[in-house]
Amino acid sequence: MIRYSLICENAHEFEGWFSESADFDRQVASGFLTCPVCNSASISKSLMAPSVSTARKKEEMQTVAMDTARREAFLKLKEAVAAIKATSEDVGTRFPEEARKIHYGEADARGIIGQATPDEAEALVEEGIEIAALPVLPEDVN
């Protein structure tokens, strides 16, 4: 379907939907297409802005709508992540090394957070070291 912005000889603007461009031409030539305001059969296409998919529109389309229950669950998850971060030592990229030290008793037991590659995380799990990934959450949801 093609949507055209149309205008009559009396400057009334309206829209029309057509199966193809030739369909518009056929309806105008046969007098079938008339202005809904003044019934004029002298109709032409007017300029219209194209519908362009911008990055902002894509972002808006990817936004997830949350009902009250999901919003509350999300806020609880956000609070849990914040509590873990507040009570843990950030060891950065030394996470795999520090996790092993704690697991094997070479360092004091404590909560740590940091980064690990997927291969490093898999190796820690295979060694029996309990780890969990913290989700990265948007800050602006209240």
PDB file of C-alpha atoms in Angstrom:
ATOM      1  CA  MET A   1       0.000   0.000   0.000  1.00  0.00           C
ATOM      2  CA  ILE A   2       1.112   3.519  -0.811  1.00  0.00           C
ATOM      3  CA  ARG A   3      -0.028   6.520   1.214  1.00  0.00           C
ATOM      4  CA  TYR A   4      -0.186   9.872  -0.522  1.00  0.00           C
ATOM      5  CA  SER A   5      -0.833  13.294   0.928  1.00  0.00           C
ATOM      6  CA  LEU A   6      -3.419  14.795  -1.394  1.00  0.00           C
ATOM      7  CA  ILE A   7      -4.769  18.285  -2.027  1.00  0.00           C
ATOM      8  CA  CYS A   8      -7.777  19.494  -3.987  1.00  0.00           C
ATOM      9  CA  GLU A   9      -8.119  22.641  -6.086  1.00  0.00           C
ATOM     10  CA  ASN A  10      -9.603  24.396  -3.027  1.00  0.00           C
ATOM     11  CA  ALA A  11      -6.521  23.634  -0.904  1.00  0.00           C
ATOM     12  CA  HIS A  12      -8.183  20.966   1.263  1.00  0.00           C
ATOM     13  CA  GLU A  13      -5.545  18.478   2.349  1.00  0.00           C
ATOM     14  CA  PHE A  14      -6.237  14.791   3.035  1.00  0.00           C
ATOM     15  CA  GLU A  15      -4.636  11.353   2.697  1.00  0.00           C
ATOM     16  CA  GLY A  16      -5.292   8.529   0.297  1.00  0.00           C
ATOM     17  CA  TRP A  17      -4.137   4.907   0.333  1.00  0.00           C
ATOM     18  CA  PHE A  18      -3.556   3.133  -2.965  1.00  0.00           C
ATOM     19  CA  SER A  19      -2.453  -0.356  -3.938  1.00  0.00           C
ATOM     20  CA  GLU A  20       0.060   1.126  -6.411  1.00  0.00           C
ATOM     21  CA  SER A  21       0.967   4.439  -8.011  1.00  0.00           C
ATOM     22  CA  ALA A  22      -1.076   3.640 -11.128  1.00  0.00           C
ATOM     23  CA  ASP A  23      -4.156   3.126  -8.924  1.00  0.00           C
ATOM     24  CA  PHE A  24      -4.027   6.804  -7.925  1.00  0.00           C
ATOM     25  CA  ASP A  25      -3.767   7.850 -11.577  1.00  0.00           C
ATOM     26  CA  ARG A  26      -6.734   5.631 -12.577  1.00  0.00           C
ATOM     27  CA  GLN A  27      -8.970   6.989  -9.798  1.00  0.00           C
ATOM     28  CA  VAL A  28      -8.168  10.624 -10.649  1.00  0.00           C
ATOM     29  CA  ALA A  29      -8.734  10.037 -14.414  1.00  0.00           C
ATOM     30  CA  SER A  30     -12.086   8.323 -13.810  1.00  0.00           C
ATOM     31  CA  GLY A  31     -13.288  11.041 -11.392  1.00  0.00           C
ATOM     32  CA  PHE A  32     -13.699   8.398  -8.681  1.00  0.00           C
ATOM     33  CA  LEU A  33     -11.342  10.237  -6.315  1.00  0.00           C
ATOM     34  CA  THR A  34     -12.932  13.347  -4.794  1.00  0.00           C
ATOM     35  CA  CYS A  35     -12.171  15.691  -1.930  1.00  0.00           C
ATOM     36  CA  PRO A  36     -13.963  14.602   1.253  1.00  0.00           C
ATOM     37  CA  VAL A  37     -14.561  18.266   2.200  1.00  0.00           C
ATOM     38  CA  CYS A  38     -15.819  19.922  -0.996  1.00  0.00           C
ATOM     39  CA  ASN A  39     -16.297  16.944  -3.350  1.00  0.00           C
ATOM     40  CA  SER A  40     -13.925  18.434  -5.951  1.00  0.00           C
ATOM     41  CA  ALA A  41     -12.552  15.896  -8.419  1.00  0.00           C
ATOM     42  CA  SER A  42      -9.489  18.039  -9.168  1.00  0.00           C
ATOM     43  CA  ILE A  43      -7.000  16.211  -6.922  1.00  0.00           C
ATOM     44  CA  SER A  44      -3.204  16.165  -6.950  1.00  0.00           C
ATOM     45  CA  LYS A  45      -0.459  14.743  -4.792  1.00  0.00           C
ATOM     46  CA  SER A  46       1.106  17.179  -2.360  1.00  0.00           C
ATOM     47  CA  LEU A  47       4.596  17.115  -0.950  1.00  0.00           C
ATOM     48  CA  MET A  48       5.039  14.813   1.989  1.00  0.00           C
ATOM     49  CA  ALA A  49       7.934  14.026   4.281  1.00  0.00           C
ATOM     50  CA  PRO A  50       9.255  10.491   3.907  1.00  0.00           C
ATOM     51  CA  SER A  51       9.033   8.185   6.901  1.00  0.00           C
ATOM     52  CA  VAL A  52      12.676   7.640   7.794  1.00  0.00           C
ATOM     53  CA  SER A  53      13.718   5.132  10.426  1.00  0.00           C
ATOM     54  CA  THR A  54      16.181   7.000  12.615  1.00  0.00           C
ATOM     55  CA  ALA A  55      18.335   5.605  15.405  1.00  0.00           C
ATOM     56  CA  ARG A  56      16.080   7.370  17.903  1.00  0.00           C
ATOM     57  CA  LYS A  57      12.976   5.712  16.461  1.00  0.00           C
ATOM     58  CA  LYS A  58      14.683   2.318  16.633  1.00  0.00           C
ATOM     59  CA  GLU A  59      15.607   2.962  20.260  1.00  0.00           C
ATOM     60  CA  GLU A  60      12.027   3.902  21.046  1.00  0.00           C
ATOM     61  CA  MET A  61      10.750   0.747  19.364  1.00  0.00           C
ATOM     62  CA  GLN A  62      13.100  -1.417  21.424  1.00  0.00           C
ATOM     63  CA  THR A  63      11.850  -0.014  24.696  1.00  0.00           C
ATOM     64  CA  VAL A  64      10.010  -2.590  26.770  1.00  0.00           C
ATOM     65  CA  ALA A  65       6.742  -1.572  28.311  1.00  0.00           C
ATOM     66  CA  MET A  66       6.444  -2.757  31.909  1.00  0.00           C
ATOM     67  CA  ASP A  67       3.320  -3.300  33.902  1.00  0.00           C
ATOM     68  CA  THR A  68       3.347  -2.586  37.647  1.00  0.00           C
ATOM     69  CA  ALA A  69       4.474  -6.100  38.665  1.00  0.00           C
ATOM     70  CA  ARG A  70       7.386  -6.145  36.204  1.00  0.00           C
ATOM     71  CA  ARG A  71       8.402  -2.615  37.212  1.00  0.00           C
ATOM     72  CA  GLU A  72       8.476  -3.621  40.909  1.00  0.00           C
ATOM     73  CA  ALA A  73      10.491  -6.766  40.100  1.00  0.00           C
ATOM     74  CA  PHE A  74      12.903  -4.704  38.022  1.00  0.00           C
ATOM     75  CA  LEU A  75      13.367  -2.201  40.857  1.00  0.00           C
ATOM     76  CA  LYS A  76      14.060  -5.056  43.316  1.00  0.00           C
ATOM     77  CA  LEU A  77      16.655  -6.472  40.910  1.00  0.00           C
ATOM     78  CA  LYS A  78      18.228  -3.031  40.652  1.00  0.00           C
ATOM     79  CA  GLU A  79      18.368  -2.764  44.450  1.00  0.00           C
ATOM     80  CA  ALA A  80      19.951  -6.233  44.726  1.00  0.00           C
ATOM     81  CA  VAL A  81      22.662  -5.370  42.189  1.00  0.00           C
ATOM     82  CA  ALA A  82      23.354  -2.090  44.001  1.00  0.00           C
ATOM     83  CA  ALA A  83      23.642  -3.927  47.342  1.00  0.00           C
ATOM     84  CA  ILE A  84      26.077  -6.466  45.879  1.00  0.00           C
ATOM     85  CA  LYS A  85      28.212  -3.693  44.414  1.00  0.00           C
ATOM     86  CA  ALA A  86      28.153  -1.737  47.696  1.00  0.00           C
ATOM     87  CA  THR A  87      29.348  -4.699  49.755  1.00  0.00           C
ATOM     88  CA  SER A  88      31.918  -6.113  47.336  1.00  0.00           C
ATOM     89  CA  GLU A  89      35.446  -5.220  46.369  1.00  0.00           C
ATOM     90  CA  ASP A  90      35.865  -4.346  42.694  1.00  0.00           C
ATOM     91  CA  VAL A  91      38.979  -6.209  41.565  1.00  0.00           C
ATOM     92  CA  GLY A  92      38.538  -5.365  37.873  1.00  0.00           C
ATOM     93  CA  THR A  93      40.235  -7.681  35.398  1.00  0.00           C
ATOM     94  CA  ARG A  94      41.945  -9.568  38.241  1.00  0.00           C
ATOM     95  CA  PHE A  95      38.598 -11.226  39.010  1.00  0.00           C
ATOM     96  CA  PRO A  96      39.543 -14.779  37.888  1.00  0.00           C
ATOM     97  CA  GLU A  97      42.824 -14.662  39.834  1.00  0.00           C
ATOM     98  CA  GLU A  98      41.214 -13.268  43.004  1.00  0.00           C
ATOM     99  CA  ALA A  99      38.283 -15.720  42.819  1.00  0.00           C
ATOM    100  CA  ARG A 100      40.753 -18.624  42.680  1.00  0.00           C
ATOM    101  CA  LYS A 101      42.755 -17.253  45.629  1.00  0.00           C
ATOM    102  CA  ILE A 102      39.596 -16.990  47.732  1.00  0.00           C
ATOM    103  CA  HIS A 103      38.352 -20.427  46.645  1.00  0.00           C
ATOM    104  CA  TYR A 104      41.649 -22.155  47.458  1.00  0.00           C
ATOM    105  CA  GLY A 105      42.110 -20.303  50.770  1.00  0.00           C
ATOM    106  CA  GLU A 106      45.047 -18.171  49.604  1.00  0.00           C
ATOM    107  CA  ALA A 107      43.141 -14.931  50.328  1.00  0.00           C
ATOM    108  CA  ASP A 108      40.549 -13.865  52.869  1.00  0.00           C
ATOM    109  CA  ALA A 109      36.972 -14.761  51.987  1.00  0.00           C
ATOM    110  CA  ARG A 110      35.124 -11.663  50.798  1.00  0.00           C
ATOM    111  CA  GLY A 111      32.710 -10.565  48.131  1.00  0.00           C
ATOM    112  CA  ILE A 112      34.371  -9.475  44.929  1.00  0.00           C
ATOM    113  CA  ILE A 113      33.150  -8.147  41.606  1.00  0.00           C
ATOM    114  CA  GLY A 114      35.085  -7.617  38.390  1.00  0.00           C
ATOM    115  CA  GLN A 115      35.432  -8.673  34.788  1.00  0.00           C
ATOM    116  CA  ALA A 116      36.104 -12.056  33.252  1.00  0.00           C
ATOM    117  CA  THR A 117      36.036 -13.226  29.668  1.00  0.00           C
ATOM    118  CA  PRO A 118      33.566 -15.986  28.791  1.00  0.00           C
ATOM    119  CA  ASP A 119      36.460 -18.495  28.681  1.00  0.00           C
ATOM    120  CA  GLU A 120      37.738 -17.349  32.094  1.00  0.00           C
ATOM    121  CA  ALA A 121      34.236 -17.603  33.583  1.00  0.00           C
ATOM    122  CA  GLU A 122      33.782 -21.089  32.143  1.00  0.00           C
ATOM    123  CA  ALA A 123      37.133 -22.214  33.591  1.00  0.00           C
ATOM    124  CA  LEU A 124      36.156 -20.891  37.059  1.00  0.00           C
ATOM    125  CA  VAL A 125      32.863 -22.805  36.950  1.00  0.00           C
ATOM    126  CA  GLU A 126      34.663 -25.989  35.827  1.00  0.00           C
ATOM    127  CA  GLU A 127      36.954 -25.622  38.873  1.00  0.00           C
ATOM    128  CA  GLY A 128      33.880 -25.525  41.113  1.00  0.00           C
ATOM    129  CA  ILE A 129      34.151 -21.808  41.894  1.00  0.00           C
ATOM    130  CA  GLU A 130      30.695 -20.279  42.272  1.00  0.00           C
ATOM    131  CA  ILE A 131      30.292 -17.086  40.256  1.00  0.00           C
ATOM    132  CA  ALA A 132      27.366 -15.157  38.828  1.00  0.00           C
ATOM    133  CA  ALA A 133      27.109 -12.460  36.200  1.00  0.00           C
ATOM    134  CA  LEU A 134      25.646  -9.161  37.348  1.00  0.00           C
ATOM    135  CA  PRO A 135      23.242  -7.639  34.842  1.00  0.00           C
ATOM    136  CA  VAL A 136      23.953  -4.179  33.464  1.00  0.00           C
ATOM    137  CA  LEU A 137      20.756  -2.246  34.105  1.00  0.00           C
ATOM    138  CA  PRO A 138      19.580   1.134  32.858  1.00  0.00           C
ATOM    139  CA  GLU A 139      19.783   3.891  35.444  1.00  0.00           C
ATOM    140  CA  ASP A 140      16.687   5.872  34.494  1.00  0.00           C
ATOM    141  CA  VAL A 141      13.909   3.395  35.390  1.00  0.00           C
ATOM    142  CA  ASN A 142      12.148   4.318  38.639  1.00  0.00           C
TER     143      ASN A 142
END
